Amino acid sequence: MEARIRTIKPEAFASESLAAVSLTAERTFVGLVTQADDHGRFRDQPAVLAALLWSLRPDHGPVGVKDALAQLATQDLVRRCAGADGKRYLHILTRHLHQKINRPSGIRSRRERNSRTRAP
């Protein structure tokens, strides 16, 4: 999955739930928005996220990202879960409040394609 240019709404900076987490967790959240798909989904891999979001800050490694994700989950900003394939996933629960997608990426999975082609 490729990172996308995303717009963060100004209201995000007045979010009580974002204000309740550390600045590191808040920056991790903003970084997640750039990495997640249009539906706010991404793999829950702290080491990969640390490399993507904190590559020039070696003091913010996988352990720090794991802590940031725990803070975000506690504030119901993200949900962490296991998929049917046994892999860990993240879902940004508040993406509609904090993000505007100007150009959707389109259909990324067979399931999405099938759900869009079915008659109501």
PDB file of N, CA, C and O in Angstrom, residues 23-100:
ATOM      1  N   LEU A  23       1.824  13.753  22.696  1.00  0.00           N
ATOM      2  CA  LEU A  23       2.136  14.340  21.391  1.00  0.00           C
ATOM      3  C   LEU A  23       2.685  13.291  20.430  1.00  0.00           C
ATOM      4  O   LEU A  23       2.414  13.340  19.236  1.00  0.00           O
ATOM      5  N   THR A  24       3.430  12.335  20.960  1.00  0.00           N
ATOM      6  CA  THR A  24       3.945  11.245  20.117  1.00  0.00           C
ATOM      7  C   THR A  24       2.792  10.429  19.544  1.00  0.00           C
ATOM      8  O   THR A  24       2.795  10.093  18.359  1.00  0.00           O
ATOM      9  N   ALA A  25       1.801  10.120  20.356  1.00  0.00           N
ATOM     10  CA  ALA A  25       0.643   9.364  19.880  1.00  0.00           C
ATOM     11  C   ALA A  25      -0.156  10.191  18.874  1.00  0.00           C
ATOM     12  O   ALA A  25      -0.638   9.655  17.871  1.00  0.00           O
ATOM     13  N   GLU A  26      -0.268  11.492  19.120  1.00  0.00           N
ATOM     14  CA  GLU A  26      -0.997  12.359  18.187  1.00  0.00           C
ATOM     15  C   GLU A  26      -0.283  12.389  16.833  1.00  0.00           C
ATOM     16  O   GLU A  26      -0.918  12.272  15.783  1.00  0.00           O
ATOM     17  N   ARG A  27       1.032  12.525  16.842  1.00  0.00           N
ATOM     18  CA  ARG A  27       1.774  12.530  15.574  1.00  0.00           C
ATOM     19  C   ARG A  27       1.675  11.161  14.888  1.00  0.00           C
ATOM     20  O   ARG A  27       1.570  11.086  13.671  1.00  0.00           O
ATOM     21  N   THR A  28       1.699  10.106  15.653  1.00  0.00           N
ATOM     22  CA  THR A  28       1.523   8.770  15.077  1.00  0.00           C
ATOM     23  C   THR A  28       0.158   8.679  14.406  1.00  0.00           C
ATOM     24  O   THR A  28       0.035   8.129  13.305  1.00  0.00           O
ATOM     25  N   PHE A  29      -0.871   9.218  15.047  1.00  0.00           N
ATOM     26  CA  PHE A  29      -2.215   9.214  14.469  1.00  0.00           C
ATOM     27  C   PHE A  29      -2.231   9.940  13.123  1.00  0.00           C
ATOM     28  O   PHE A  29      -2.758   9.436  12.135  1.00  0.00           O
ATOM     29  N   VAL A  30      -1.636  11.136  13.076  1.00  0.00           N
ATOM     30  CA  VAL A  30      -1.597  11.904  11.827  1.00  0.00           C
ATOM     31  C   VAL A  30      -0.832  11.125  10.763  1.00  0.00           C
ATOM     32  O   VAL A  30      -1.238  11.073   9.601  1.00  0.00           O
ATOM     33  N   GLY A  31       0.253  10.465  11.153  1.00  0.00           N
ATOM     34  CA  GLY A  31       0.995   9.639  10.215  1.00  0.00           C
ATOM     35  C   GLY A  31       0.181   8.462   9.713  1.00  0.00           C
ATOM     36  O   GLY A  31       0.250   8.107   8.536  1.00  0.00           O
ATOM     37  N   LEU A  32      -0.602   7.857  10.598  1.00  0.00           N
ATOM     38  CA  LEU A  32      -1.470   6.744  10.185  1.00  0.00           C
ATOM     39  C   LEU A  32      -2.449   7.175   9.102  1.00  0.00           C
ATOM     40  O   LEU A  32      -2.735   6.411   8.178  1.00  0.00           O
ATOM     41  N   VAL A  33      -2.956   8.387   9.214  1.00  0.00           N
ATOM     42  CA  VAL A  33      -3.899   8.899   8.221  1.00  0.00           C
ATOM     43  C   VAL A  33      -3.260   8.897   6.834  1.00  0.00           C
ATOM     44  O   VAL A  33      -3.911   8.592   5.844  1.00  0.00           O
ATOM     45  N   THR A  34      -1.957   9.182   6.754  1.00  0.00           N
ATOM     46  CA  THR A  34      -1.286   9.209   5.449  1.00  0.00           C
ATOM     47  C   THR A  34      -0.999   7.808   4.913  1.00  0.00           C
ATOM     48  O   THR A  34      -0.790   7.640   3.720  1.00  0.00           O
ATOM     49  N   GLN A  35      -0.984   6.812   5.780  1.00  0.00           N
ATOM     50  CA  GLN A  35      -0.637   5.453   5.380  1.00  0.00           C
ATOM     51  C   GLN A  35      -1.846   4.568   5.127  1.00  0.00           C
ATOM     52  O   GLN A  35      -1.790   3.637   4.331  1.00  0.00           O
ATOM     53  N   ALA A  36      -2.942   4.851   5.801  1.00  0.00           N
ATOM     54  CA  ALA A  36      -4.134   3.995   5.715  1.00  0.00           C
ATOM     55  C   ALA A  36      -4.830   4.132   4.362  1.00  0.00           C
ATOM     56  O   ALA A  36      -4.665   5.133   3.661  1.00  0.00           O
ATOM     57  N   ASP A  37      -5.627   3.129   4.027  1.00  0.00           N
ATOM     58  CA  ASP A  37      -6.415   3.211   2.789  1.00  0.00           C
ATOM     59  C   ASP A  37      -7.581   4.176   3.004  1.00  0.00           C
ATOM     60  O   ASP A  37      -7.726   4.789   4.068  1.00  0.00           O
ATOM     61  N   ASP A  38      -8.407   4.348   1.987  1.00  0.00           N
ATOM     62  CA  ASP A  38      -9.511   5.309   2.048  1.00  0.00           C
ATOM     63  C   ASP A  38     -10.528   4.995   3.130  1.00  0.00           C
ATOM     64  O   ASP A  38     -11.315   5.856   3.511  1.00  0.00           O
ATOM     65  N   HIS A  39     -10.526   3.771   3.624  1.00  0.00           N
ATOM     66  CA  HIS A  39     -11.458   3.365   4.669  1.00  0.00           C
ATOM     67  C   HIS A  39     -10.815   3.395   6.055  1.00  0.00           C
ATOM     68  O   HIS A  39     -11.416   2.961   7.033  1.00  0.00           O
ATOM     69  N   GLY A  40      -9.581   3.889   6.127  1.00  0.00           N
ATOM     70  CA  GLY A  40      -8.902   4.008   7.411  1.00  0.00           C
ATOM     71  C   GLY A  40      -8.285   2.720   7.912  1.00  0.00           C
ATOM     72  O   GLY A  40      -8.079   2.557   9.108  1.00  0.00           O
ATOM     73  N   ARG A  41      -7.950   1.795   7.015  1.00  0.00           N
ATOM     74  CA  ARG A  41      -7.390   0.500   7.419  1.00  0.00           C
ATOM     75  C   ARG A  41      -5.901   0.419   7.098  1.00  0.00           C
ATOM     76  O   ARG A  41      -5.443   0.944   6.085  1.00  0.00           O
ATOM     77  N   PHE A  42      -5.184  -0.271   7.983  1.00  0.00           N
ATOM     78  CA  PHE A  42      -3.752  -0.500   7.786  1.00  0.00           C
ATOM     79  C   PHE A  42      -3.338  -1.686   8.640  1.00  0.00           C
ATOM     80  O   PHE A  42      -3.998  -2.008   9.629  1.00  0.00           O
ATOM     81  N   ARG A  43      -2.240  -2.331   8.285  1.00  0.00           N
ATOM     82  CA  ARG A  43      -1.726  -3.445   9.091  1.00  0.00           C
ATOM     83  C   ARG A  43      -1.210  -2.924  10.433  1.00  0.00           C
ATOM     84  O   ARG A  43      -0.577  -1.879  10.500  1.00  0.00           O
ATOM     85  N   ASP A  44      -1.478  -3.644  11.477  1.00  0.00           N
ATOM     86  CA  ASP A  44      -1.026  -3.304  12.832  1.00  0.00           C
ATOM     87  C   ASP A  44       0.344  -3.936  13.038  1.00  0.00           C
ATOM     88  O   ASP A  44       0.458  -5.033  13.584  1.00  0.00           O
ATOM     89  N   GLN A  45       1.360  -3.252  12.575  1.00  0.00           N
ATOM     90  CA  GLN A  45       2.746  -3.713  12.677  1.00  0.00           C
ATOM     91  C   GLN A  45       3.595  -2.560  13.217  1.00  0.00           C
ATOM     92  O   GLN A  45       4.093  -1.736  12.439  1.00  0.00           O
ATOM     93  N   PRO A  46       3.766  -2.462  14.538  1.00  0.00           N
ATOM     94  CA  PRO A  46       4.509  -1.346  15.110  1.00  0.00           C
ATOM     95  C   PRO A  46       5.904  -1.141  14.502  1.00  0.00           C
ATOM     96  O   PRO A  46       6.320   0.009  14.297  1.00  0.00           O
ATOM     97  N   ALA A  47       6.619  -2.202  14.173  1.00  0.00           N
ATOM     98  CA  ALA A  47       7.962  -2.034  13.588  1.00  0.00           C
ATOM     99  C   ALA A  47       7.879  -1.376  12.214  1.00  0.00           C
ATOM    100  O   ALA A  47       8.685  -0.490  11.892  1.00  0.00           O
ATOM    101  N   VAL A  48       6.918  -1.786  11.408  1.00  0.00           N
ATOM    102  CA  VAL A  48       6.747  -1.185  10.076  1.00  0.00           C
ATOM    103  C   VAL A  48       6.303   0.264  10.216  1.00  0.00           C
ATOM    104  O   VAL A  48       6.821   1.159   9.533  1.00  0.00           O
ATOM    105  N   LEU A  49       5.353   0.514  11.112  1.00  0.00           N
ATOM    106  CA  LEU A  49       4.887   1.890  11.322  1.00  0.00           C
ATOM    107  C   LEU A  49       6.004   2.782  11.844  1.00  0.00           C
ATOM    108  O   LEU A  49       6.116   3.940  11.429  1.00  0.00           O
ATOM    109  N   ALA A  50       6.842   2.259  12.714  1.00  0.00           N
ATOM    110  CA  ALA A  50       7.974   3.042  13.209  1.00  0.00           C
ATOM    111  C   ALA A  50       8.897   3.424  12.054  1.00  0.00           C
ATOM    112  O   ALA A  50       9.364   4.563  11.965  1.00  0.00           O
ATOM    113  N   ALA A  51       9.148   2.490  11.158  1.00  0.00           N
ATOM    114  CA  ALA A  51      10.015   2.769  10.010  1.00  0.00           C
ATOM    115  C   ALA A  51       9.382   3.789   9.066  1.00  0.00           C
ATOM    116  O   ALA A  51      10.076   4.660   8.530  1.00  0.00           O
ATOM    117  N   LEU A  52       8.079   3.707   8.869  1.00  0.00           N
ATOM    118  CA  LEU A  52       7.390   4.621   7.964  1.00  0.00           C
ATOM    119  C   LEU A  52       7.217   6.017   8.550  1.00  0.00           C
ATOM    120  O   LEU A  52       7.376   7.015   7.850  1.00  0.00           O
ATOM    121  N   LEU A  53       6.869   6.084   9.825  1.00  0.00           N
ATOM    122  CA  LEU A  53       6.491   7.356  10.436  1.00  0.00           C
ATOM    123  C   LEU A  53       7.611   8.043  11.207  1.00  0.00           C
ATOM    124  O   LEU A  53       7.581   9.259  11.390  1.00  0.00           O
ATOM    125  N   TRP A  54       8.566   7.273  11.677  1.00  0.00           N
ATOM    126  CA  TRP A  54       9.595   7.806  12.559  1.00  0.00           C
ATOM    127  C   TRP A  54      11.002   7.480  12.062  1.00  0.00           C
ATOM    128  O   TRP A  54      11.930   7.354  12.854  1.00  0.00           O
ATOM    129  N   SER A  55      11.192   7.350  10.765  1.00  0.00           N
ATOM    130  CA  SER A  55      12.482   6.898  10.225  1.00  0.00           C
ATOM    131  C   SER A  55      13.650   7.812  10.584  1.00  0.00           C
ATOM    132  O   SER A  55      14.775   7.337  10.711  1.00  0.00           O
ATOM    133  N   LEU A  56      13.419   9.084  10.765  1.00  0.00           N
ATOM    134  CA  LEU A  56      14.506  10.009  11.106  1.00  0.00           C
ATOM    135  C   LEU A  56      14.590  10.298  12.600  1.00  0.00           C
ATOM    136  O   LEU A  56      15.362  11.154  13.024  1.00  0.00           O
ATOM    137  N   ARG A  57      13.824   9.559  13.378  1.00  0.00           N
ATOM    138  CA  ARG A  57      13.815   9.700  14.839  1.00  0.00           C
ATOM    139  C   ARG A  57      14.061   8.332  15.463  1.00  0.00           C
ATOM    140  O   ARG A  57      13.127   7.657  15.885  1.00  0.00           O
ATOM    141  N   PRO A  58      15.311   7.899  15.528  1.00  0.00           N
ATOM    142  CA  PRO A  58      15.593   6.547  16.027  1.00  0.00           C
ATOM    143  C   PRO A  58      15.151   6.293  17.469  1.00  0.00           C
ATOM    144  O   PRO A  58      14.984   5.152  17.869  1.00  0.00           O
ATOM    145  N   ASP A  59      14.912   7.361  18.235  1.00  0.00           N
ATOM    146  CA  ASP A  59      14.434   7.177  19.609  1.00  0.00           C
ATOM    147  C   ASP A  59      12.954   6.799  19.653  1.00  0.00           C
ATOM    148  O   ASP A  59      12.434   6.463  20.709  1.00  0.00           O
ATOM    149  N   HIS A  60      12.270   6.834  18.512  1.00  0.00           N
ATOM    150  CA  HIS A  60      10.865   6.411  18.420  1.00  0.00           C
ATOM    151  C   HIS A  60      10.801   5.118  17.614  1.00  0.00           C
ATOM    152  O   HIS A  60      10.548   5.130  16.418  1.00  0.00           O
ATOM    153  N   GLY A  61      11.001   4.025  18.283  1.00  0.00           N
ATOM    154  CA  GLY A  61      11.003   2.726  17.617  1.00  0.00           C
ATOM    155  C   GLY A  61       9.683   2.004  17.793  1.00  0.00           C
ATOM    156  O   GLY A  61       8.670   2.587  18.209  1.00  0.00           O
ATOM    157  N   PRO A  62       9.688   0.712  17.517  1.00  0.00           N
ATOM    158  CA  PRO A  62       8.463  -0.093  17.607  1.00  0.00           C
ATOM    159  C   PRO A  62       7.796  -0.065  18.987  1.00  0.00           C
ATOM    160  O   PRO A  62       6.567  -0.061  19.074  1.00  0.00           O
ATOM    161  N   VAL A  63       8.590  -0.025  20.062  1.00  0.00           N
ATOM    162  CA  VAL A  63       8.002   0.004  21.404  1.00  0.00           C
ATOM    163  C   VAL A  63       7.218   1.296  21.613  1.00  0.00           C
ATOM    164  O   VAL A  63       6.108   1.288  22.147  1.00  0.00           O
ATOM    165  N   GLY A  64       7.774   2.416  21.146  1.00  0.00           N
ATOM    166  CA  GLY A  64       7.083   3.698  21.246  1.00  0.00           C
ATOM    167  C   GLY A  64       5.811   3.732  20.417  1.00  0.00           C
ATOM    168  O   GLY A  64       4.787   4.270  20.839  1.00  0.00           O
ATOM    169  N   VAL A  65       5.862   3.148  19.227  1.00  0.00           N
ATOM    170  CA  VAL A  65       4.675   3.096  18.366  1.00  0.00           C
ATOM    171  C   VAL A  65       3.614   2.202  18.997  1.00  0.00           C
ATOM    172  O   VAL A  65       2.435   2.535  18.986  1.00  0.00           O
ATOM    173  N   LYS A  66       4.047   1.099  19.582  1.00  0.00           N
ATOM    174  CA  LYS A  66       3.093   0.206  20.252  1.00  0.00           C
ATOM    175  C   LYS A  66       2.376   0.950  21.379  1.00  0.00           C
ATOM    176  O   LYS A  66       1.158   0.840  21.531  1.00  0.00           O
ATOM    177  N   ASP A  67       3.118   1.752  22.147  1.00  0.00           N
ATOM    178  CA  ASP A  67       2.519   2.550  23.213  1.00  0.00           C
ATOM    179  C   ASP A  67       1.566   3.595  22.636  1.00  0.00           C
ATOM    180  O   ASP A  67       0.462   3.801  23.160  1.00  0.00           O
ATOM    181  N   ALA A  68       1.976   4.259  21.553  1.00  0.00           N
ATOM    182  CA  ALA A  68       1.128   5.269  20.920  1.00  0.00           C
ATOM    183  C   ALA A  68      -0.179   4.643  20.432  1.00  0.00           C
ATOM    184  O   ALA A  68      -1.265   5.207  20.630  1.00  0.00           O
ATOM    185  N   LEU A  69      -0.093   3.468  19.817  1.00  0.00           N
ATOM    186  CA  LEU A  69      -1.298   2.783  19.331  1.00  0.00           C
ATOM    187  C   LEU A  69      -2.211   2.396  20.488  1.00  0.00           C
ATOM    188  O   LEU A  69      -3.442   2.478  20.376  1.00  0.00           O
ATOM    189  N   ALA A  70      -1.630   1.990  21.609  1.00  0.00           N
ATOM    190  CA  ALA A  70      -2.437   1.654  22.788  1.00  0.00           C
ATOM    191  C   ALA A  70      -3.180   2.890  23.293  1.00  0.00           C
ATOM    192  O   ALA A  70      -4.364   2.813  23.645  1.00  0.00           O
ATOM    193  N   GLN A  71      -2.495   4.039  23.312  1.00  0.00           N
ATOM    194  CA  GLN A  71      -3.151   5.282  23.724  1.00  0.00           C
ATOM    195  C   GLN A  71      -4.287   5.643  22.778  1.00  0.00           C
ATOM    196  O   GLN A  71      -5.382   6.035  23.215  1.00  0.00           O
ATOM    197  N   LEU A  72      -4.046   5.526  21.489  1.00  0.00           N
ATOM    198  CA  LEU A  72      -5.068   5.844  20.485  1.00  0.00           C
ATOM    199  C   LEU A  72      -6.268   4.911  20.608  1.00  0.00           C
ATOM    200  O   LEU A  72      -7.420   5.339  20.476  1.00  0.00           O
ATOM    201  N   ALA A  73      -6.011   3.647  20.889  1.00  0.00           N
ATOM    202  CA  ALA A  73      -7.097   2.680  21.066  1.00  0.00           C
ATOM    203  C   ALA A  73      -7.903   2.994  22.318  1.00  0.00           C
ATOM    204  O   ALA A  73      -9.141   2.890  22.316  1.00  0.00           O
ATOM    205  N   THR A  74      -7.231   3.399  23.387  1.00  0.00           N
ATOM    206  CA  THR A  74      -7.919   3.743  24.631  1.00  0.00           C
ATOM    207  C   THR A  74      -8.882   4.911  24.431  1.00  0.00           C
ATOM    208  O   THR A  74      -9.953   4.953  25.043  1.00  0.00           O
ATOM    209  N   GLN A  75      -8.529   5.827  23.548  1.00  0.00           N
ATOM    210  CA  GLN A  75      -9.385   6.987  23.273  1.00  0.00           C
ATOM    211  C   GLN A  75     -10.375   6.737  22.129  1.00  0.00           C
ATOM    212  O   GLN A  75     -11.020   7.659  21.643  1.00  0.00           O
ATOM    213  N   ASP A  76     -10.477   5.478  21.684  1.00  0.00           N
ATOM    214  CA  ASP A  76     -11.378   5.095  20.587  1.00  0.00           C
ATOM    215  C   ASP A  76     -11.093   5.844  19.290  1.00  0.00           C
ATOM    216  O   ASP A  76     -12.001   6.142  18.508  1.00  0.00           O
ATOM    217  N   LEU A  77      -9.822   6.145  19.058  1.00  0.00           N
ATOM    218  CA  LEU A  77      -9.408   6.748  17.793  1.00  0.00           C
ATOM    219  C   LEU A  77      -9.073   5.672  16.767  1.00  0.00           C
ATOM    220  O   LEU A  77      -9.260   5.873  15.570  1.00  0.00           O
ATOM    221  N   VAL A  78      -8.554   4.543  17.245  1.00  0.00           N
ATOM    222  CA  VAL A  78      -8.278   3.400  16.376  1.00  0.00           C
ATOM    223  C   VAL A  78      -8.789   2.134  17.043  1.00  0.00           C
ATOM    224  O   VAL A  78      -8.933   2.077  18.266  1.00  0.00           O
ATOM    225  N   ARG A  79      -9.069   1.152  16.218  1.00  0.00           N
ATOM    226  CA  ARG A  79      -9.403  -0.182  16.726  1.00  0.00           C
ATOM    227  C   ARG A  79      -8.319  -1.121  16.227  1.00  0.00           C
ATOM    228  O   ARG A  79      -7.943  -1.086  15.059  1.00  0.00           O
ATOM    229  N   ARG A  80      -7.827  -1.959  17.121  1.00  0.00           N
ATOM    230  CA  ARG A  80      -6.814  -2.958  16.773  1.00  0.00           C
ATOM    231  C   ARG A  80      -7.480  -4.322  16.845  1.00  0.00           C
ATOM    232  O   ARG A  80      -8.156  -4.621  17.821  1.00  0.00           O
ATOM    233  N   CYS A  81      -7.297  -5.117  15.803  1.00  0.00           N
ATOM    234  CA  CYS A  81      -7.964  -6.423  15.792  1.00  0.00           C
ATOM    235  C   CYS A  81      -7.197  -7.410  14.924  1.00  0.00           C
ATOM    236  O   CYS A  81      -6.312  -7.034  14.165  1.00  0.00           O
ATOM    237  N   ALA A  82      -7.568  -8.665  15.060  1.00  0.00           N
ATOM    238  CA  ALA A  82      -7.010  -9.727  14.213  1.00  0.00           C
ATOM    239  C   ALA A  82      -7.995 -10.008  13.093  1.00  0.00           C
ATOM    240  O   ALA A  82      -9.206 -10.054  13.309  1.00  0.00           O
ATOM    241  N   GLY A  83      -7.466 -10.177  11.889  1.00  0.00           N
ATOM    242  CA  GLY A  83      -8.307 -10.504  10.750  1.00  0.00           C
ATOM    243  C   GLY A  83      -8.525 -12.003  10.647  1.00  0.00           C
ATOM    244  O   GLY A  83      -7.912 -12.799  11.372  1.00  0.00           O
ATOM    245  N   ALA A  84      -9.385 -12.397   9.743  1.00  0.00           N
ATOM    246  CA  ALA A  84      -9.663 -13.815   9.510  1.00  0.00           C
ATOM    247  C   ALA A  84      -8.410 -14.550   9.051  1.00  0.00           C
ATOM    248  O   ALA A  84      -8.295 -15.762   9.240  1.00  0.00           O
ATOM    249  N   ASP A  85      -7.461 -13.800   8.495  1.00  0.00           N
ATOM    250  CA  ASP A  85      -6.205 -14.396   8.029  1.00  0.00           C
ATOM    251  C   ASP A  85      -5.165 -14.531   9.142  1.00  0.00           C
ATOM    252  O   ASP A  85      -4.049 -14.957   8.905  1.00  0.00           O
ATOM    253  N   GLY A  86      -5.547 -14.128  10.377  1.00  0.00           N
ATOM    254  CA  GLY A  86      -4.641 -14.230  11.512  1.00  0.00           C
ATOM    255  C   GLY A  86      -3.685 -13.052  11.658  1.00  0.00           C
ATOM    256  O   GLY A  86      -2.928 -12.977  12.617  1.00  0.00           O
ATOM    257  N   LYS A  87      -3.712 -12.110  10.721  1.00  0.00           N
ATOM    258  CA  LYS A  87      -2.839 -10.929  10.787  1.00  0.00           C
ATOM    259  C   LYS A  87      -3.523  -9.836  11.595  1.00  0.00           C
ATOM    260  O   LYS A  87      -4.739  -9.805  11.733  1.00  0.00           O
ATOM    261  N   ARG A  88      -2.710  -8.936  12.149  1.00  0.00           N
ATOM    262  CA  ARG A  88      -3.214  -7.829  12.953  1.00  0.00           C
ATOM    263  C   ARG A  88      -3.492  -6.622  12.056  1.00  0.00           C
ATOM    264  O   ARG A  88      -2.718  -6.327  11.152  1.00  0.00           O
ATOM    265  N   TYR A  89      -4.624  -5.940  12.334  1.00  0.00           N
ATOM    266  CA  TYR A  89      -5.019  -4.778  11.546  1.00  0.00           C
ATOM    267  C   TYR A  89      -5.419  -3.620  12.453  1.00  0.00           C
ATOM    268  O   TYR A  89      -5.802  -3.819  13.602  1.00  0.00           O
ATOM    269  N   LEU A  90      -5.330  -2.419  11.891  1.00  0.00           N
ATOM    270  CA  LEU A  90      -5.782  -1.194  12.536  1.00  0.00           C
ATOM    271  C   LEU A  90      -6.923  -0.619  11.725  1.00  0.00           C
ATOM    272  O   LEU A  90      -6.932  -0.729  10.498  1.00  0.00           O
ATOM    273  N   HIS A  91      -7.839   0.043  12.390  1.00  0.00           N
ATOM    274  CA  HIS A  91      -8.894   0.779  11.704  1.00  0.00           C
ATOM    275  C   HIS A  91      -9.001   2.131  12.384  1.00  0.00           C
ATOM    276  O   HIS A  91      -9.203   2.197  13.598  1.00  0.00           O
ATOM    277  N   ILE A  92      -8.843   3.217  11.621  1.00  0.00           N
ATOM    278  CA  ILE A  92      -8.981   4.560  12.169  1.00  0.00           C
ATOM    279  C   ILE A  92     -10.477   4.841  12.280  1.00  0.00           C
ATOM    280  O   ILE A  92     -11.165   5.018  11.277  1.00  0.00           O
ATOM    281  N   LEU A  93     -10.977   4.859  13.494  1.00  0.00           N
ATOM    282  CA  LEU A  93     -12.414   4.987  13.732  1.00  0.00           C
ATOM    283  C   LEU A  93     -12.937   6.393  13.473  1.00  0.00           C
ATOM    284  O   LEU A  93     -14.112   6.565  13.159  1.00  0.00           O
ATOM    285  N   THR A  94     -12.087   7.393  13.626  1.00  0.00           N
ATOM    286  CA  THR A  94     -12.530   8.787  13.532  1.00  0.00           C
ATOM    287  C   THR A  94     -12.057   9.462  12.252  1.00  0.00           C
ATOM    288  O   THR A  94     -12.015  10.683  12.185  1.00  0.00           O
ATOM    289  N   ARG A  95     -11.722   8.679  11.235  1.00  0.00           N
ATOM    290  CA  ARG A  95     -11.170   9.280  10.015  1.00  0.00           C
ATOM    291  C   ARG A  95     -12.119  10.285   9.392  1.00  0.00           C
ATOM    292  O   ARG A  95     -11.704  11.293   8.857  1.00  0.00           O
ATOM    293  N   HIS A  96     -13.427  10.045   9.467  1.00  0.00           N
ATOM    294  CA  HIS A  96     -14.408  10.959   8.881  1.00  0.00           C
ATOM    295  C   HIS A  96     -14.451  12.305   9.606  1.00  0.00           C
ATOM    296  O   HIS A  96     -14.854  13.306   9.033  1.00  0.00           O
ATOM    297  N   LEU A  97     -14.020  12.334  10.874  1.00  0.00           N
ATOM    298  CA  LEU A  97     -13.999  13.581  11.638  1.00  0.00           C
ATOM    299  C   LEU A  97     -12.734  14.389  11.378  1.00  0.00           C
ATOM    300  O   LEU A  97     -12.744  15.612  11.477  1.00  0.00           O
ATOM    301  N   HIS A  98     -11.625  13.706  11.069  1.00  0.00           N
ATOM    302  CA  HIS A  98     -10.330  14.363  11.001  1.00  0.00           C
ATOM    303  C   HIS A  98      -9.728  14.434   9.609  1.00  0.00           C
ATOM    304  O   HIS A  98      -8.695  15.055   9.426  1.00  0.00           O
ATOM    305  N   GLN A  99     -10.365  13.817   8.632  1.00  0.00           N
ATOM    306  CA  GLN A  99      -9.736  13.690   7.323  1.00  0.00           C
ATOM    307  C   GLN A  99     -10.740  13.930   6.214  1.00  0.00           C
ATOM    308  O   GLN A  99     -11.900  13.561   6.305  1.00  0.00           O
ATOM    309  N   LYS A 100     -10.262  14.542   5.136  1.00  0.00           N
ATOM    310  CA  LYS A 100     -11.061  14.700   3.927  1.00  0.00           C
ATOM    311  C   LYS A 100     -10.295  14.041   2.787  1.00  0.00           C
ATOM    312  O   LYS A 100      -9.122  14.331   2.573  1.00  0.00           O
TER     313      LYS A 100
END
